[in-house]
Coordinates of C-alpha atoms in Angstrom, one line a residue:
M15 CA 25.5 -5.4 -12.4
N16 CA 24.6 -6.1 -15.7
K17 CA 21.4 -4.5 -16.2
T18 CA 18.9 -7.8 -18.2
K19 CA 19.4 -9.3 -14.7
T20 CA 18.0 -5.9 -12.9
L21 CA 15.3 -5.3 -15.1
I22 CA 13.4 -8.1 -14.9
P23 CA 12.8 -7.2 -10.7
K24 CA 12.5 -3.8 -12.1
I25 CA 9.7 -4.5 -13.7
G26 CA 8.3 -7.0 -11.0
L27 CA 8.9 -4.0 -8.4
T28 CA 7.4 -1.8 -10.6
S29 CA 3.4 -3.9 -10.9
T30 CA 3.9 -4.1 -6.4
F31 CA 3.5 -1.1 -6.1
L32 CA 0.8 -0.2 -9.2
L33 CA -0.6 -3.5 -6.8
G34 CA 0.2 -0.8 -3.6
S35 CA -1.7 1.7 -5.0
F36 CA -4.7 -0.5 -5.8
L37 CA -4.8 -1.7 -1.9
V38 CA -4.2 2.2 -0.3
C39 CA -6.4 4.6 -3.0
G40 CA -9.9 3.2 -2.0
L41 CA -10.4 5.6 0.8
P42 CA -12.7 8.5 -0.8
I43 CA -14.4 5.6 -2.2
F44 CA -15.1 3.9 1.4
V45 CA -16.3 7.2 3.7
M46 CA -18.5 8.4 0.4
Q47 CA -20.2 4.8 0.1
S48 CA -20.6 4.3 3.8
V49 CA -22.5 7.0 4.1
S50 CA -24.7 6.8 1.3
I51 CA -25.2 2.9 1.2
F52 CA -23.7 2.1 4.9
H53 CA -25.6 4.6 6.1
A54 CA -23.2 5.3 8.3
T55 CA -22.6 8.1 10.8
H56 CA -20.1 11.5 9.0
G57 CA -17.9 10.8 12.4
A58 CA -17.6 7.0 11.5
A59 CA -17.1 7.9 8.1
G60 CA -14.5 10.1 8.7
A61 CA -12.4 7.6 11.7
L62 CA -11.9 4.7 9.3
E63 CA -9.6 6.8 8.4
S64 CA -7.9 5.6 11.3
Y65 CA -8.3 2.2 10.9
Q66 CA -6.1 2.6 8.1
N67 CA -3.6 4.9 8.9
I68 CA -2.9 3.5 12.7
P69 CA -1.8 -0.3 11.6
M70 CA 0.5 1.2 9.1
V71 CA 2.3 3.4 11.8
I72 CA 2.4 0.2 14.4
V73 CA 3.7 -2.0 11.4
S74 CA 6.2 0.2 10.1
F75 CA 7.9 0.5 13.3
L76 CA 7.3 -4.0 12.9
A77 CA 7.2 -5.7 9.7
F78 CA 11.2 -4.6 8.7
S79 CA 12.9 -7.6 10.5
Y80 CA 10.2 -10.0 10.0
I81 CA 10.9 -9.6 6.3
M82 CA 14.5 -9.2 6.8
K83 CA 13.8 -13.0 7.8
I84 CA 11.5 -14.3 5.5
G85 CA 13.3 -12.6 2.0
Y86 CA 12.5 -10.1 -0.1
K87 CA 10.7 -12.2 -2.7
K88 CA 8.7 -14.7 0.1
S89 CA 7.1 -11.7 1.4
L90 CA 5.8 -9.6 -1.8
V91 CA 4.6 -13.5 -2.8
L92 CA 2.5 -13.9 0.4
I93 CA 1.8 -10.0 0.1
S94 CA 0.1 -10.7 -2.6
I95 CA -1.3 -13.6 -2.0
F96 CA -2.8 -12.7 1.2
M97 CA -4.4 -9.5 -0.7
G98 CA -5.5 -11.6 -3.5
V99 CA -7.3 -13.5 -1.3
V100 CA -9.1 -10.8 0.6
C101 CA -10.0 -8.9 -2.4
Y102 CA -12.3 -11.9 -3.2
I103 CA -13.4 -12.4 -0.5
M104 CA -15.2 -8.7 0.1
P105 CA -18.0 -8.0 -2.7
F106 CA -19.4 -10.9 -0.3
L107 CA -19.4 -9.1 3.0
N108 CA -20.3 -5.8 2.0
S109 CA -21.3 -4.1 5.3
F110 CA -19.3 -1.2 6.8
W111 CA -17.1 -3.2 9.4
A112 CA -15.8 -4.9 6.5
I113 CA -14.2 -2.1 4.9
K114 CA -13.0 -1.3 8.5
L115 CA -11.2 -4.3 8.2
Y116 CA -10.3 -4.2 4.3
L117 CA -9.2 -1.3 5.8
I118 CA -6.8 -2.5 8.8
L119 CA -5.5 -5.7 6.1
A120 CA -4.7 -2.8 3.5
G121 CA -3.1 -0.6 5.5
S122 CA -1.0 -3.3 7.1
A123 CA 0.0 -5.2 3.5
F124 CA 0.8 -1.9 1.9
V125 CA 3.9 -0.7 4.8
C126 CA 5.0 -4.4 4.4
L127 CA 5.0 -4.1 0.6
K128 CA 6.4 -0.9 0.7
I129 CA 9.6 -1.5 3.4
T130 CA 10.4 -4.3 0.6
I131 CA 10.6 -3.1 -1.6
Y132 CA 12.8 0.1 -0.7
S133 CA 15.0 -1.7 0.5
T134 CA 15.4 -4.8 -2.2
I135 CA 16.0 -1.3 -4.6
T136 CA 19.5 -1.8 -3.4
L137 CA 19.9 -4.8 -4.5
V138 CA 18.6 -3.4 -8.6
T139 CA 20.5 -0.2 -8.6
N140 CA 24.7 0.1 -8.9
D141 CA 24.7 3.3 -7.7
K142 CA 23.4 6.4 -6.0
K143 CA 22.1 7.6 -8.9
G144 CA 20.0 4.8 -9.9
H145 CA 18.6 4.6 -7.0
A146 CA 17.2 8.0 -6.6
S147 CA 16.4 6.6 -10.4
F148 CA 14.2 3.9 -10.2
M149 CA 12.3 4.8 -6.7
S150 CA 10.9 8.0 -8.2
I151 CA 10.0 6.1 -11.2
L152 CA 7.8 4.5 -8.8
E153 CA 6.9 7.2 -6.9
G154 CA 5.3 8.5 -10.1
I155 CA 3.7 4.5 -10.2
F156 CA 2.0 5.4 -6.8
M157 CA 0.4 8.5 -7.8
F158 CA -0.2 6.9 -11.6
G159 CA -2.2 3.9 -9.8
T160 CA -4.2 5.6 -7.6
M161 CA -5.3 7.7 -10.4
L162 CA -6.1 4.4 -12.4
G163 CA -7.8 2.4 -9.0
M164 CA -10.5 5.5 -8.1
W165 CA -11.5 5.0 -12.0
I166 CA -11.6 1.4 -11.9
F167 CA -13.7 2.2 -8.8
S168 CA -15.6 5.2 -10.7
G169 CA -16.1 2.3 -13.4
F170 CA -19.0 0.2 -11.1
I171 CA -20.0 2.8 -9.0
N172 CA -22.9 2.6 -11.3
S173 CA -23.4 -1.6 -10.9
N174 CA -21.8 -3.1 -7.6
W175 CA -18.9 -0.9 -6.3
L176 CA -17.8 -3.9 -4.6
Y177 CA -16.7 -6.0 -7.9
S178 CA -13.6 -3.4 -7.6
F179 CA -12.3 -5.5 -5.4
F180 CA -11.9 -8.4 -8.0
V181 CA -10.2 -6.2 -10.7
F182 CA -7.5 -5.8 -7.6
G183 CA -7.3 -8.9 -6.4
T184 CA -6.9 -10.7 -9.7
F185 CA -3.9 -8.0 -10.1
A186 CA -2.7 -8.7 -6.8
L187 CA -3.0 -12.6 -8.1
F188 CA -1.4 -11.5 -11.2
N189 CA 1.6 -10.4 -9.6
A190 CA 2.3 -13.2 -7.8
L191 CA 2.3 -15.0 -10.4
L192 CA 4.9 -12.7 -11.5
W193 CA 7.1 -13.5 -8.8
Q194 CA 7.6 -17.8 -9.3
F195 CA 9.4 -16.3 -12.7
I196 CA 12.4 -13.3 -11.9
Q197 CA 15.5 -13.8 -10.4
L198 CA 16.5 -12.2 -6.9
N199 CA 19.9 -12.5 -5.5
E200 CA 19.4 -12.3 -1.9
K201 CA 23.1 -12.7 -1.2
D202 CA 23.5 -9.7 -0.1
I203 CA 21.3 -9.6 2.8
E204 CA 22.4 -13.1 3.9
K205 CA 24.0 -11.3 7.2
A206 CA 21.3 -8.9 7.9
K207 CA 18.7 -12.6 7.9
E208 CA 20.9 -13.8 11.4
Q209 CA 20.7 -10.8 12.9
S210 CA 18.5 -11.5 15.8
I211 CA 14.9 -9.4 15.9
K212 CA 16.1 -8.0 19.2
D213 CA 19.4 -7.1 17.9
S214 CA 17.1 -4.9 14.9
Y215 CA 14.6 -3.4 17.4
L216 CA 17.6 -1.2 18.6
G217 CA 19.3 -0.6 15.0
I218 CA 15.2 1.4 15.0
K219 CA 14.9 2.2 18.1
K220 CA 18.5 4.0 17.9
L221 CA 17.4 6.3 14.9
I222 CA 14.1 6.5 15.4
Y223 CA 16.1 9.3 18.0
Q224 CA 18.4 11.2 15.6
K225 CA 16.6 14.7 14.8
S226 CA 16.5 14.8 11.8
V227 CA 14.2 11.8 11.0
L228 CA 11.9 12.8 14.2
F229 CA 11.6 15.8 12.1
Y230 CA 10.9 13.9 8.3
I231 CA 8.5 11.8 10.2
F232 CA 6.7 14.8 12.0
L233 CA 6.5 16.3 8.5
L234 CA 5.0 13.1 6.7
I235 CA 2.7 13.8 10.1
V236 CA 1.8 17.3 8.8
Y237 CA 1.5 16.0 4.7
A238 CA -0.8 12.7 5.1
L239 CA -3.3 15.6 7.5
I240 CA -3.3 18.4 4.5
E241 CA -3.7 15.5 1.7
Q242 CA -5.4 12.6 3.1
G243 CA -7.9 15.4 5.2
A244 CA -9.0 17.2 2.4
F245 CA -8.6 14.0 -0.6
S246 CA -10.4 11.9 1.5
W247 CA -13.2 13.1 1.6
L248 CA -13.7 15.2 -1.6
P249 CA -16.1 12.2 -3.6
N250 CA -18.7 12.4 -0.7
Y251 CA -18.7 16.2 -1.8
N252 CA -19.0 16.3 -4.9
K253 CA -22.0 13.5 -4.9
C254 CA -23.7 15.7 -2.2
C255 CA -23.0 18.9 -4.6
I256 CA -25.1 16.7 -7.1
C257 CA -27.8 15.6 -5.2
Q258 CA -28.0 19.5 -4.1
K259 CA -28.1 20.1 -7.8
Q260 CA -30.6 18.1 -9.4
S261 CA -33.1 19.0 -6.5
A262 CA -33.3 22.1 -6.7

C-alpha cells in the first residue's frame, strides 16, 4: 500500500479522533457548572454521566450496520457537521436540560466516530503491526485532546464558559471540510455494504456471547467506574476547597 496515499487519510482520522475527545471531555466541567450555575443538586449533577454513557452503550450495538451502509467517509462528514451545529447552538440554550441533551448527542456521536475510525484503520494500514501502531497513536491523541479540551474550557471559565462550544463547533466543521479533500478507498467493504442489517446484528449477537468479549466488556465497565467516577468530580471538589480557603 502506497504510504503517500495512506498518510492523508491518517491525518483525517487523527483529526476526527481529536474531535471525538473534544466532544466528550467536558463532563467534569458540566458537573461543576450544573451545581454552581444551574443550582442542580449533587444527585442530579452526578446523574449527568448516565446521559452520556447509556447512549454510548446502546448506540455501540446499533450503529455499526448503518455506518457500513452509509460508508465510512460519509459517516465521518455527517457526524462532524451535525455535532458542529449542536456545539454552535449550545451557548444560546444555556440551561441544565441543554447539558443533558448535549451529553446524549455527544455520547452517541463519539461512539459512531470511534466505530467508524477503528473500522477505517484497516483500510489505511498494511499489516497488524501498522494497525496496532496507528491505534496507539490515536489513543495518545485522544488523551491529548481531552487535556486540550479542558484547557479550552478553563480559558472561558471566568467569562462565558459556554463560548467554549464555539471553538469545538468550529473544529468540527473544519474536520468535515478536511474530509472533502481526502480520498478514502472503500472498495474492500463493498461486499459488507450489501449485507442486510439483520445479518449484521446476528453476527454481533454471536460475538457478544463469547466469554472473552463479555470479560472485556466487564473490564471496560470497571475502568469507567474508577476513572470517570473520580475525574468527573475533581473540578467541583477543587472549587469547593478553594471557596472554603477563601472564606476561612
